[in-house]
CSV table of C-alpha atoms in Angstrom, one decimal:
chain,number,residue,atom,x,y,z
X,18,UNK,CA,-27.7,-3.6,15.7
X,19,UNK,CA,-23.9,-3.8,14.2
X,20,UNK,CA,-20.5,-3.3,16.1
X,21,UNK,CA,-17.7,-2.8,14.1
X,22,UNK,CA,-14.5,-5.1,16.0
X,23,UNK,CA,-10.8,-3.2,16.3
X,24,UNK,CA,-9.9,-5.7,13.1
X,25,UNK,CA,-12.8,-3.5,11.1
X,26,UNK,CA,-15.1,-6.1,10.5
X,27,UNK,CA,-18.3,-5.6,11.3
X,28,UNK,CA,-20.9,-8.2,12.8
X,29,UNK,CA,-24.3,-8.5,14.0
X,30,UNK,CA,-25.3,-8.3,17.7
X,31,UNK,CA,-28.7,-8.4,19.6
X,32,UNK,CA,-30.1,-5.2,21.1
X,33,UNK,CA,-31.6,-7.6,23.9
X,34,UNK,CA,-28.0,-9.0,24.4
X,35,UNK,CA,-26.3,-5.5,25.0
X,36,UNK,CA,-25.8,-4.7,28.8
X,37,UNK,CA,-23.6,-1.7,28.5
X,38,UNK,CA,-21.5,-0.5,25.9
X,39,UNK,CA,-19.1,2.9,25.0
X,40,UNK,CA,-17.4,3.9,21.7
X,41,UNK,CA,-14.1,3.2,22.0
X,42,UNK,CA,-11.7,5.9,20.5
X,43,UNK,CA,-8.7,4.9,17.5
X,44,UNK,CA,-5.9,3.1,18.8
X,45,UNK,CA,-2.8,5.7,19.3
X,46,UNK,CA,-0.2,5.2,16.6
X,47,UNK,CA,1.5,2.1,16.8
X,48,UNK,CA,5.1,2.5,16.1
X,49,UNK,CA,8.4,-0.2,15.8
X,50,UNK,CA,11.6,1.0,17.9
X,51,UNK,CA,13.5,3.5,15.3
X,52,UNK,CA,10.2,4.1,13.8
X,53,UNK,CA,8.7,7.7,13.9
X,54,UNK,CA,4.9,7.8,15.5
X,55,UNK,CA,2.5,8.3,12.6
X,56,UNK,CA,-1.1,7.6,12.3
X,57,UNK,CA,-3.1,5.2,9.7
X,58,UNK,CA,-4.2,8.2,7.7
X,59,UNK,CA,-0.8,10.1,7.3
X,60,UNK,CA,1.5,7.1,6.5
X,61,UNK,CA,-1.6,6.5,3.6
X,62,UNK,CA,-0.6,9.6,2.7
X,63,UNK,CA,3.1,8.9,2.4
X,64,UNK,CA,2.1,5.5,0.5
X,65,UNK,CA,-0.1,7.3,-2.1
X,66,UNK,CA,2.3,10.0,-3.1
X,67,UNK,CA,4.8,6.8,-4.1
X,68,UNK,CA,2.7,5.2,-6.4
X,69,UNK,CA,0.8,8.1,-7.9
X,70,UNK,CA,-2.3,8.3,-10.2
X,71,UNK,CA,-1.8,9.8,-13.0
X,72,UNK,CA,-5.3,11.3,-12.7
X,73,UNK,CA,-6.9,12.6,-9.2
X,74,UNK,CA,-9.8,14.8,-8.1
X,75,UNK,CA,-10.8,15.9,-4.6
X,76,UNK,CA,-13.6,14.7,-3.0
X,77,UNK,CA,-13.9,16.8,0.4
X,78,UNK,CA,-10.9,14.8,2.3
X,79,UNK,CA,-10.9,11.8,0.0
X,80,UNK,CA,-9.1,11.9,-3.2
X,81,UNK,CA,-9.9,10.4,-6.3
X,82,UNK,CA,-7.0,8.4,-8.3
X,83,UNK,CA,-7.5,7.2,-11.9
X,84,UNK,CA,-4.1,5.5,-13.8
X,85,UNK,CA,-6.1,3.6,-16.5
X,86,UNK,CA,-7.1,0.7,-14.9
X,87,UNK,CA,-3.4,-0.3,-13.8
X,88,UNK,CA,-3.5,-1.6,-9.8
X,89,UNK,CA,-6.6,-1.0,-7.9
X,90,UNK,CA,-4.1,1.5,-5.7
X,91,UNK,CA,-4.0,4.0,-8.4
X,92,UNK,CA,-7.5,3.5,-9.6
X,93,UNK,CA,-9.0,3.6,-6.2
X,94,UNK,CA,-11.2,6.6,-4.0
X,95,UNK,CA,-8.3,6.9,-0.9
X,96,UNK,CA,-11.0,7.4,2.1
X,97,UNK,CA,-8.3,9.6,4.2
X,98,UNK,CA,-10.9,11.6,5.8
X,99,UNK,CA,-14.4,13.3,6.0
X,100,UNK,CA,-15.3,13.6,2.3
X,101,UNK,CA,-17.6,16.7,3.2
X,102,UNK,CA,-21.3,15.1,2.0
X,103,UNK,CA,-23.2,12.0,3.4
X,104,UNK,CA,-21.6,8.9,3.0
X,105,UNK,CA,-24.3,7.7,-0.1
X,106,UNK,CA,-23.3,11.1,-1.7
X,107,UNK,CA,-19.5,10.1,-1.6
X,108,UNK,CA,-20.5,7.0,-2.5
X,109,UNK,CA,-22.4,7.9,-5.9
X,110,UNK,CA,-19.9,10.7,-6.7
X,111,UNK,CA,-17.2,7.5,-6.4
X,112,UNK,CA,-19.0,5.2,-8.9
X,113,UNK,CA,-20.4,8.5,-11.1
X,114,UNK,CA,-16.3,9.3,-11.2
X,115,UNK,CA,-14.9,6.0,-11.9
X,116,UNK,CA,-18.1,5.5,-14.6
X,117,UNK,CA,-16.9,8.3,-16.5
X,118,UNK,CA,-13.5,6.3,-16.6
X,119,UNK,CA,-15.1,3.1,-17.7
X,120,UNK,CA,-13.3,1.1,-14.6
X,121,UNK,CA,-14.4,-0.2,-11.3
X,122,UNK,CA,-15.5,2.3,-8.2
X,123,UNK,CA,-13.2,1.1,-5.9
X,124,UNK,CA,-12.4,2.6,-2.4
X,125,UNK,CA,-9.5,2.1,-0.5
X,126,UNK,CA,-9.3,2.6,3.5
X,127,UNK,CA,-7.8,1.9,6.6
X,128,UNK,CA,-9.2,-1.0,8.7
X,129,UNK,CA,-9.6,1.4,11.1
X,130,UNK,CA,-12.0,3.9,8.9
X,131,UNK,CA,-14.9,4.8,10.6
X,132,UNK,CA,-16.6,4.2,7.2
X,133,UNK,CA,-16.3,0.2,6.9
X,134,UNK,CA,-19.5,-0.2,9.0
X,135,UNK,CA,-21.1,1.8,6.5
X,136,UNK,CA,-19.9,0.2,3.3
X,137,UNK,CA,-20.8,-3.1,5.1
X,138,UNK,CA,-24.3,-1.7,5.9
X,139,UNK,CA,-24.5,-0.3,1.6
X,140,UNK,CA,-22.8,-4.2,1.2
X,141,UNK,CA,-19.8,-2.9,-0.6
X,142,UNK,CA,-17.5,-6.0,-1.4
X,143,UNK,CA,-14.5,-6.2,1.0
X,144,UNK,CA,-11.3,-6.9,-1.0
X,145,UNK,CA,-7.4,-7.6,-1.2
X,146,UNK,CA,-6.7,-7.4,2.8
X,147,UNK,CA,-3.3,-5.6,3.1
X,148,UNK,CA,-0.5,-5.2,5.4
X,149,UNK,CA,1.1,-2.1,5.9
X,150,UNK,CA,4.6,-3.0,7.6
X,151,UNK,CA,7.4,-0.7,8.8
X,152,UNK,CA,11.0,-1.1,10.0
X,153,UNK,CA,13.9,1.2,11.6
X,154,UNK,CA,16.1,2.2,8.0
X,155,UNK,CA,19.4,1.4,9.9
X,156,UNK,CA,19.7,-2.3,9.9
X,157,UNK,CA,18.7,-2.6,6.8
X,158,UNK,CA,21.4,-0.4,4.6
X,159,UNK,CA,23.5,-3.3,6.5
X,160,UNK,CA,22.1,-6.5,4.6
X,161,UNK,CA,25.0,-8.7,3.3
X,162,UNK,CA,25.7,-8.2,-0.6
X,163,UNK,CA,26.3,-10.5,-3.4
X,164,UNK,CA,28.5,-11.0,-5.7
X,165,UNK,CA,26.7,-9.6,-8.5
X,166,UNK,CA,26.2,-6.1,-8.0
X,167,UNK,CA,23.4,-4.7,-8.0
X,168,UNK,CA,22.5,-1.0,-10.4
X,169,UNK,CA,20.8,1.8,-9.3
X,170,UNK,CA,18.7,3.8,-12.1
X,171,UNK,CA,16.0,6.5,-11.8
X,172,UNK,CA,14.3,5.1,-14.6
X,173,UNK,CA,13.1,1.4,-15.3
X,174,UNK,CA,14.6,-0.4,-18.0
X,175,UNK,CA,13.3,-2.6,-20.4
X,176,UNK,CA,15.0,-5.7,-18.7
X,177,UNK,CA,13.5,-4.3,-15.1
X,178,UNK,CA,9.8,-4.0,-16.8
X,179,UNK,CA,10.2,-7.5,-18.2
X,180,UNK,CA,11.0,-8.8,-14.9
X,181,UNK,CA,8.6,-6.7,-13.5
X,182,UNK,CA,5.7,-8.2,-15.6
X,183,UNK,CA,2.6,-7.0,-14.3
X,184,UNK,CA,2.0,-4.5,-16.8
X,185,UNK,CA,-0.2,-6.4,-19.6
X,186,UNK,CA,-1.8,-4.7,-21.6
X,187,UNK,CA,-1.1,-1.6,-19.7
X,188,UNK,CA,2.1,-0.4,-20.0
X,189,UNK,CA,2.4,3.2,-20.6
X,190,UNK,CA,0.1,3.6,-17.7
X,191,UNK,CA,2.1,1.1,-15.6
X,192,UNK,CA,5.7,3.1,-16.4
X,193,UNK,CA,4.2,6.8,-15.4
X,194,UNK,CA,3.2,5.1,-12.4
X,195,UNK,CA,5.7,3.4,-11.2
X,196,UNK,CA,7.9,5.8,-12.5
X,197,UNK,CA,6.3,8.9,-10.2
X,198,UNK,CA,6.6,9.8,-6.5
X,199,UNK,CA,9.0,12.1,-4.7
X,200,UNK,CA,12.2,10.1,-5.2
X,201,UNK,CA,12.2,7.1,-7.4
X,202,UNK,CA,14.9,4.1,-7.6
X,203,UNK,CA,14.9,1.0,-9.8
X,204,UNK,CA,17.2,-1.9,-8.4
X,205,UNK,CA,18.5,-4.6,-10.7
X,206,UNK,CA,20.8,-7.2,-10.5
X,207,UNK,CA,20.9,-10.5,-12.2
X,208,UNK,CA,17.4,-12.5,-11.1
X,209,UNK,CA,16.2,-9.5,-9.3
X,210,UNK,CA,14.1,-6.3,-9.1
X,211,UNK,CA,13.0,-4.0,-7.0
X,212,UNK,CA,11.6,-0.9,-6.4
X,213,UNK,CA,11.9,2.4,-3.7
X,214,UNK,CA,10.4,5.9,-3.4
X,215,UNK,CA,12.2,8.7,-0.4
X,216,UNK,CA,9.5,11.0,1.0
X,217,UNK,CA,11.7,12.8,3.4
X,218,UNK,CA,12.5,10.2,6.7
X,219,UNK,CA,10.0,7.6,4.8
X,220,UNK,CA,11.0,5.2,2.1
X,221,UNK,CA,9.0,2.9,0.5
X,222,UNK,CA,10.3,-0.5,-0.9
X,223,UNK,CA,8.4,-2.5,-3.6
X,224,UNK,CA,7.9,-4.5,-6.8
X,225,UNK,CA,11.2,-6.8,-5.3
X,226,UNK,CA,10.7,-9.7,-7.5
X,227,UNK,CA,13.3,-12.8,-7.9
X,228,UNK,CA,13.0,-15.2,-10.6
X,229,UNK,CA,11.9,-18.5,-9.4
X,230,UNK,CA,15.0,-20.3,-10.3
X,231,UNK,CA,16.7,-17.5,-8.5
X,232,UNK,CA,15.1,-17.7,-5.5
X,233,UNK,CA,16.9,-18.2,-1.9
X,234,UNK,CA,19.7,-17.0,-2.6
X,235,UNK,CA,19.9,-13.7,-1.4
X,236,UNK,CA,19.0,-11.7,-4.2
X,237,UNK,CA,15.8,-10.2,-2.2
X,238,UNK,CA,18.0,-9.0,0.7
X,239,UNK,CA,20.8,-7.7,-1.5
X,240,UNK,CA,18.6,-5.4,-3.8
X,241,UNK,CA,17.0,-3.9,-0.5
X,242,UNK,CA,19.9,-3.3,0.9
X,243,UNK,CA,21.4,-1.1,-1.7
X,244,UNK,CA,17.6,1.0,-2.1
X,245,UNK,CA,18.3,0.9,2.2
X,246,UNK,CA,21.9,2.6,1.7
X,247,UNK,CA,20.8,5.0,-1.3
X,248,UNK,CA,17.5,5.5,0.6
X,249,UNK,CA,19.9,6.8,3.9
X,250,UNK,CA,21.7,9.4,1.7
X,251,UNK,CA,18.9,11.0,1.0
X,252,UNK,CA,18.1,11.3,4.8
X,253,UNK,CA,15.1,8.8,5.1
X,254,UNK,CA,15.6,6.7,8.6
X,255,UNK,CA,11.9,4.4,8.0
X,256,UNK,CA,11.4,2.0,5.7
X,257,UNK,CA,7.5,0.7,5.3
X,258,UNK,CA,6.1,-1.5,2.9
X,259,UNK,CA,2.4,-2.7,1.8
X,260,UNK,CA,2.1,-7.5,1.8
X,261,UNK,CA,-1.2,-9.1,0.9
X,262,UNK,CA,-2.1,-10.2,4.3
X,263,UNK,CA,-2.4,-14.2,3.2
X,264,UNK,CA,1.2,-13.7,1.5
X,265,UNK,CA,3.0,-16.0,4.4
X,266,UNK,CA,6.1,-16.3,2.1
X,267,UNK,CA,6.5,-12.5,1.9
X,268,UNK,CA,5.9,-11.8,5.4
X,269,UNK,CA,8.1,-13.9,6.9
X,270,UNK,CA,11.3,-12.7,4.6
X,271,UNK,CA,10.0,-9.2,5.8
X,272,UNK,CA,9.5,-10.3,9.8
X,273,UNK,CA,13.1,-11.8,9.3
X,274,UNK,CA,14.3,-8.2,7.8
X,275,UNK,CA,12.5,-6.9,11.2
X,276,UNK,CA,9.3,-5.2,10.1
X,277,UNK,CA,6.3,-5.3,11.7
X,278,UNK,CA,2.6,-4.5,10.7
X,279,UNK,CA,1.4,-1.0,11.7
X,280,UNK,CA,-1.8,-1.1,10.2
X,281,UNK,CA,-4.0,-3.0,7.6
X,282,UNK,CA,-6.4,-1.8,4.8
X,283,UNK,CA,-8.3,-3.2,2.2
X,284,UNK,CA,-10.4,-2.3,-0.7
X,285,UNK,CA,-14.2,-2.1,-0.9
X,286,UNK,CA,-16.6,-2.2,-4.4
X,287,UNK,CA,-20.2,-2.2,-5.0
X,288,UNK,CA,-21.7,-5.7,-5.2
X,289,UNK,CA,-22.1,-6.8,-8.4
């Protein structure tokens, strides 16, 4: 028989092994001081509206998100609840979907999902382990500036997409996603990007590059700090964010900044 561990992993134990045993209900939402309660599922929610498909379909309480192959977030099933059929239905209305679309069925889903023992059992690939990290707004519209200022657009600009430069060969899909969710801002500033998106008290911050030979000098801090400041006009008063989970360089500029993780997820495919 299988247990599936609070990290979502899965593993093998003996029956014969077993002396007793209970299902053991989702953790209650974990939360930072200054950050509002919310659970896996919902802050998902929140995340997906900020980097939106340009393409989506419902599946019961999963949705479907197609962007033309650009990030496996917008081209990923989102399993944020019961998708109304057996789990091998779901799972052949995934692939049929993403088939159609000439891409790879991926799903997307909290570590927590009480689906990742069944995509273990089916062998569905695990990939790209992520961090979802969140933070108290306040401190963070109070980061030091630099000397350069940095601009604030609704749109991206050529110079931001260059810096940005994860596009390829896809970017018309790349600028209607980025470009989309509730409230978009572009940072720039000489050496630096970055990214944010207000969903009422949330906002999300992203795509903050630096140029190497820009790097340490405060460029990072400075362009989140002005999203932070325009993010708190709007009203937003929670900042989160999404790090690979083997980034250690990102995390630790983001545990200095004061988030913490909240919740993981990670992506799972059929095996080829």
């Amino acid at each position: 028989m299988n247990i599936t561990r609070r990290d979502g992993m899965t593993v093998p134990i003996a029956e014969s092994a077993l002396v007793a045993g209970k299902v053991v209900p989702p953790a209650p939402p974990r939360r930072a001081a200054g950050v509002p309660a919310v659970s896996d599922g919902d802050l998902e929610a929140v995340a997906s509206r900020a980097w939106p498909a340009t393409e989506t379909a419902a599946l019961g309480g999963w949705t479907l998100r197609a962007a033309g192959g650009f990030t496996r977030r917008a081209n990923s099933a989102l399993a944020n609840g019961d998708p109304g059929m057996p789990l091998d239905d779901a799972l052949a209305a995934v692939v049929r979907w993403y088939g159609e679309r000439g891409t790879t069925p991926y799903v997307q889903l909290p570590d927590s999902s009480p689906f990742a023992a069944g995509l273990d059992a089916r062998g569905w690939v695990r990939e790209a382990d992520t961090l979802v990290r969140t933070a108290p707004l306040a401190p963070l519209t109070r980061l030091p500036r630099t000397a350069a200022e940095v601009a604030l657009s609704r749109t991206p600009d050529a110079g931001w997409l260059a810096a940005y430069h994860r596009t390829g060969d896809l970017a018309e899909a790349a600028l209607r996603v980025v470009s989309g969710g509730p409230s978009v801002w572009f940072a720039s500033t000489p050496g630096a990007i970055g990214r944010a998106v207000v969903d009422g008290r949330w906002v999300l911050f992203g795509a903050v590059e630096v140029i190497p030979e820009r790097r340490r000098q405060g460029l990072a801090t400075a362009v989140m700090g002005a999203l932070a400041r325009r993010a708190a006009e709007e009203g937003a008063t929670a900042a989160y964010l999404q790090v690979e989970a083997d980034n250690d360089a990102a995390r630790r500029l983001y545990d200095g900044l004061g988030f913490t993780d909240h919740h993981g997820y990670h992506y799972r495919r059929p095996a080829a």
